[in-house]
CSV table of C-alpha atoms in Angstrom, one decimal:
chain,number,residue,atom,x,y,z
A,45,MET,CA,-4.5,18.2,-19.7
A,46,ARG,CA,-4.0,21.8,-20.6
A,47,ARG,CA,-5.1,24.8,-18.6
A,48,GLY,CA,-8.8,25.8,-18.8
A,49,THR,CA,-10.0,28.5,-21.1
A,50,PHE,CA,-11.3,31.0,-18.5
A,51,ARG,CA,-11.3,34.3,-20.3
A,52,ASP,CA,-10.8,37.9,-19.1
A,53,ASP,CA,-11.7,40.1,-22.1
A,54,THR,CA,-9.0,42.6,-21.1
A,55,VAL,CA,-6.2,40.3,-22.0
A,56,ASP,CA,-5.1,38.7,-25.3
A,57,TYR,CA,-4.7,35.1,-24.1
A,58,ALA,CA,-7.1,32.5,-22.8
A,59,ALA,CA,-5.5,30.7,-19.8
A,60,VAL,CA,-5.8,33.5,-17.3
A,61,GLY,CA,-4.2,32.5,-14.0
A,62,ALA,CA,-2.2,29.6,-15.3
A,63,THR,CA,1.0,30.8,-13.7
A,64,HIS,CA,-0.7,29.8,-10.4
A,65,ALA,CA,-1.2,26.2,-11.6
A,66,PRO,CA,1.0,23.7,-9.7
A,67,ASP,CA,1.6,21.8,-13.0
A,68,LEU,CA,2.4,24.8,-15.2
A,69,MET,CA,5.8,23.4,-16.2
A,70,GLN,CA,4.3,20.0,-17.2
A,71,TYR,CA,1.1,21.2,-18.8
A,72,PRO,CA,1.5,24.8,-20.0
A,73,PRO,CA,-1.2,26.6,-22.0
A,74,GLU,CA,-1.3,25.4,-25.6
A,75,ARG,CA,1.5,26.7,-27.9
A,76,SER,CA,3.2,28.5,-25.0
A,77,ILE,CA,6.6,28.1,-23.4
A,78,PRO,CA,6.6,27.9,-19.6
A,79,ALA,CA,9.4,29.1,-17.2
A,80,GLU,CA,9.9,29.1,-13.5
A,81,GLU,CA,12.7,30.2,-11.2
A,82,SER,CA,13.0,30.5,-7.4
A,83,TRP,CA,15.8,32.2,-5.4
A,84,ARG,CA,16.4,32.4,-1.7
A,85,ILE,CA,16.9,36.1,-1.0
A,86,GLY,CA,17.4,36.1,2.8
A,87,SER,CA,15.4,35.4,5.9
A,88,GLY,CA,13.2,37.0,8.5
A,89,SER,CA,10.3,39.5,8.7
A,90,GLU,CA,12.3,42.6,7.7
A,91,ARG,CA,13.7,41.0,4.5
A,92,PHE,CA,10.2,39.8,3.6
A,93,GLN,CA,8.7,43.2,4.1
A,94,THR,CA,11.4,45.0,2.2
A,95,ALA,CA,11.3,42.6,-0.7
A,96,GLY,CA,7.5,42.7,-0.8
A,97,GLU,CA,7.5,46.5,-0.8
A,98,ALA,CA,10.0,46.6,-3.6
A,99,LEU,CA,7.9,44.1,-5.6
A,100,LEU,CA,4.7,46.1,-5.3
A,101,SER,CA,6.4,49.4,-6.2
A,102,TRP,CA,7.5,48.0,-9.6
A,103,THR,CA,11.1,47.5,-8.6
A,104,ALA,CA,11.5,44.2,-10.5
A,105,GLN,CA,10.5,46.0,-13.7
A,106,ARG,CA,12.1,49.4,-13.3
A,107,ALA,CA,15.4,48.3,-11.9
A,108,ALA,CA,15.6,45.7,-14.6
A,109,GLY,CA,15.8,48.5,-17.1
A,110,LEU,CA,12.2,48.6,-18.2
A,111,SER,CA,10.1,51.7,-18.2
A,112,VAL,CA,6.7,51.5,-16.5
A,113,GLU,CA,4.5,54.1,-18.3
A,114,ASP,CA,0.8,55.2,-18.5
A,115,VAL,CA,-0.2,53.4,-15.4
A,116,ARG,CA,-4.1,53.5,-15.1
A,117,PRO,CA,-6.2,52.2,-12.3
A,118,ALA,CA,-9.1,49.8,-13.0
A,119,PRO,CA,-12.2,51.7,-14.2
A,120,GLY,CA,-15.2,51.9,-11.9
A,121,PRO,CA,-15.3,50.6,-8.3
A,122,ALA,CA,-12.1,49.1,-6.9
A,123,TYR,CA,-11.4,45.7,-8.6
A,124,ALA,CA,-10.1,42.9,-6.5
A,125,GLY,CA,-8.8,41.0,-9.5
A,126,VAL,CA,-9.3,37.4,-10.5
A,127,SER,CA,-8.4,35.0,-7.6
A,128,PHE,CA,-7.4,31.4,-7.9
A,129,ASP,CA,-7.7,28.3,-5.8
A,130,ALA,CA,-4.9,25.8,-4.8
A,131,GLU,CA,-5.2,24.1,-8.2
A,132,GLY,CA,-5.0,27.3,-10.2
A,133,ASN,CA,-8.7,27.4,-11.1
A,134,PRO,CA,-10.2,30.9,-11.4
A,135,ILE,CA,-12.6,32.3,-8.8
A,136,ALA,CA,-15.1,35.0,-9.7
A,137,PRO,CA,-13.7,38.5,-9.4
A,138,SER,CA,-15.0,40.6,-6.5
A,139,LYS,CA,-15.2,44.3,-5.6
A,140,ARG,CA,-13.6,45.7,-2.5
A,141,ASP,CA,-12.4,49.1,-1.2
A,142,VAL,CA,-8.7,49.5,-1.8
A,143,GLU,CA,-6.8,52.6,-0.6
A,144,PRO,CA,-4.3,53.5,-3.4
A,145,ARG,CA,-0.6,53.8,-2.4
A,146,TYR,CA,2.2,55.7,-4.1
A,147,ASP,CA,6.0,55.7,-3.9
A,148,ALA,CA,8.1,58.8,-3.2
A,149,GLU,CA,8.0,59.7,-6.9
A,150,GLY,CA,4.2,59.5,-7.1
A,151,MET,CA,4.1,56.1,-8.9
A,152,PRO,CA,1.1,54.1,-7.8
A,153,PHE,CA,1.8,50.7,-6.3
A,154,VAL,CA,0.7,47.6,-8.1
A,155,GLY,CA,-3.1,47.3,-7.9
A,156,ALA,CA,-5.5,44.7,-9.3
A,157,GLY,CA,-7.2,45.7,-12.5
A,158,MET,CA,-4.7,48.5,-13.4
A,159,THR,CA,-3.2,48.7,-16.9
A,160,LEU,CA,0.2,49.9,-17.9
A,161,HIS,CA,2.7,50.1,-20.8
A,162,LEU,CA,6.1,48.5,-20.4
A,163,ARG,CA,8.9,49.6,-22.7
A,164,GLY,CA,12.6,48.8,-23.0
A,165,ARG,CA,15.2,46.3,-24.3
A,166,VAL,CA,15.9,42.8,-23.2
A,167,GLY,CA,19.4,42.4,-24.5
A,168,SER,CA,19.0,43.0,-28.3
A,169,MET,CA,15.3,42.2,-28.1
A,170,ARG,CA,12.4,44.7,-27.7
A,171,ALA,CA,10.0,44.9,-24.8
A,172,ASP,CA,7.0,47.0,-25.7
A,173,ALA,CA,3.6,45.8,-24.4
A,174,GLU,CA,0.3,46.8,-22.8
A,175,LEU,CA,-0.2,44.8,-19.6
A,176,ARG,CA,-2.9,44.3,-17.0
A,177,VAL,CA,-2.6,43.4,-13.4
A,178,ILE,CA,-4.7,40.3,-13.0
A,179,SER,CA,-4.4,39.8,-9.3
A,180,VAL,CA,-2.5,41.1,-6.2
A,181,THR,CA,-1.7,39.0,-3.1
A,182,GLU,CA,-0.8,40.6,0.2
A,183,GLU,CA,-0.8,38.0,3.0
A,184,THR,CA,1.1,37.6,6.2
A,185,ARG,CA,3.8,35.4,4.5
A,186,ARG,CA,3.2,36.0,0.8
A,187,ILE,CA,3.2,39.1,-1.4
A,188,GLY,CA,2.9,39.0,-5.1
A,189,PHE,CA,1.0,39.9,-8.3
A,190,VAL,CA,0.2,38.6,-11.8
A,191,LEU,CA,0.7,40.5,-15.0
A,192,GLY,CA,-1.0,39.5,-18.3
A,193,THR,CA,-0.5,40.8,-21.8
A,194,VAL,CA,-3.2,43.0,-23.3
A,195,GLY,CA,-1.6,43.7,-26.7
A,196,GLY,CA,1.4,44.9,-28.6
A,197,SER,CA,3.9,42.4,-27.1
A,198,VAL,CA,6.1,40.0,-29.1
A,199,VAL,CA,4.7,37.3,-27.0
A,200,ARG,CA,1.3,36.6,-25.3
A,201,GLY,CA,1.0,35.3,-21.8
A,202,GLU,CA,1.4,35.9,-18.2
A,203,GLU,CA,4.0,36.5,-15.4
A,204,SER,CA,3.6,36.0,-11.7
A,205,PHE,CA,5.9,37.4,-9.1
A,206,ASP,CA,5.8,36.2,-5.5
A,207,VAL,CA,7.8,36.8,-2.3
A,208,ASP,CA,7.3,34.0,0.3
A,209,TRP,CA,8.4,34.0,3.9
A,210,ARG,CA,8.5,30.3,4.8
A,211,GLU,CA,7.3,29.5,8.3
A,212,ASP,CA,9.3,26.3,8.7
A,213,ASN,CA,12.8,27.8,8.3
A,214,ASP,CA,12.3,31.6,8.3
A,215,GLU,CA,13.7,31.8,4.7
A,216,VAL,CA,12.5,34.4,2.2
A,217,TRP,CA,12.1,33.2,-1.4
A,218,PHE,CA,11.4,35.2,-4.6
A,219,THR,CA,9.7,33.2,-7.4
A,220,VAL,CA,8.8,34.2,-10.9
A,221,ARG,CA,6.7,32.0,-13.1
A,222,ALA,CA,5.6,32.7,-16.7
A,223,PHE,CA,4.3,31.3,-19.9
A,224,ASP,CA,5.0,32.9,-23.3
A,225,ALA,CA,3.2,32.1,-26.5
A,226,PRO,CA,5.3,33.6,-29.5
A,227,HIS,CA,3.3,36.2,-31.3
A,228,ALA,CA,5.7,38.2,-33.5
A,229,LEU,CA,6.8,36.4,-36.6
A,230,LEU,CA,10.5,36.2,-35.6
A,231,TYR,CA,9.6,34.6,-32.3
A,232,ARG,CA,7.2,32.1,-34.0
A,233,THR,CA,10.0,31.2,-36.4
A,234,VAL,CA,12.8,31.0,-33.8
A,235,PRO,CA,11.2,29.8,-30.5
A,236,ALA,CA,14.6,29.7,-28.9
A,237,LEU,CA,14.5,33.5,-28.8
A,238,VAL,CA,11.6,33.3,-26.4
A,239,LYS,CA,13.6,31.2,-23.9
A,240,ARG,CA,16.6,33.5,-24.3
A,241,ARG,CA,14.4,36.6,-23.7
A,242,ARG,CA,12.9,34.9,-20.6
A,243,ARG,CA,16.3,33.9,-19.1
A,244,GLU,CA,17.5,37.5,-19.4
A,245,LEU,CA,14.3,38.9,-17.8
A,246,PHE,CA,14.6,36.4,-14.9
A,247,ALA,CA,18.2,37.4,-14.3
A,248,ARG,CA,17.2,41.1,-14.3
A,249,TYR,CA,14.3,40.6,-11.9
A,250,LEU,CA,16.6,38.8,-9.4
A,251,ARG,CA,19.2,41.5,-9.5
A,252,ALA,CA,16.4,44.1,-9.0
A,253,ILE,CA,14.9,42.4,-5.9
A,254,SER,CA,18.1,41.0,-4.4
A,255,PRO,CA,21.2,42.8,-5.7
A,256,LEU,CA,23.5,40.6,-3.6
A,257,TYR,CA,21.8,37.5,-4.9
A,258,ALA,CA,21.4,34.3,-2.8
A,259,THR,CA,21.1,30.6,-3.4
A,260,PRO,CA,19.2,29.4,-6.6
A,261,LEU,CA,16.7,26.6,-6.1
């Protein structure tokens, strides 16, 4: 079966949180193209913390050659974002007190509910979209966040970024999952361009978080 149609009115797609679904690759949201890659990027607590800090300070996007602009926090009280259970089902949003953090350049760290504009080029293809941070995870052995399209992108959908520090073998893994529904006419006409764009983005994200690379899954 397809993902449910839980809707967050701030985004332009229905299956909010589907990148957390274990069966994303088998049952993606309707008319979307799923993608997933995992890379071993090292081991130990220090590597985990360094990669997690880089992830939450937009390193995957900025070091991939994309410009993160017009970052705006969630309106009103601090927004904890949509959460998801082990099966990828949405749990009602909640409010909590969140102390904002900034990098050395004054850029705010990733925060649930914030919106931003992403611009740049992915090879010969354009990247220009309004996005919203759907959720942020900061746990003892997992750090990550989910981005969803709000409008203006050539595709509609979601990306999730996670750094996991595995307890069984001390390894640190970086995982990106996404689903893209073609929106621009060119991408609807030539769906292969969606996969090409996604492959290039994944390669850039890996170089950004782990410049020396590691072992692909």
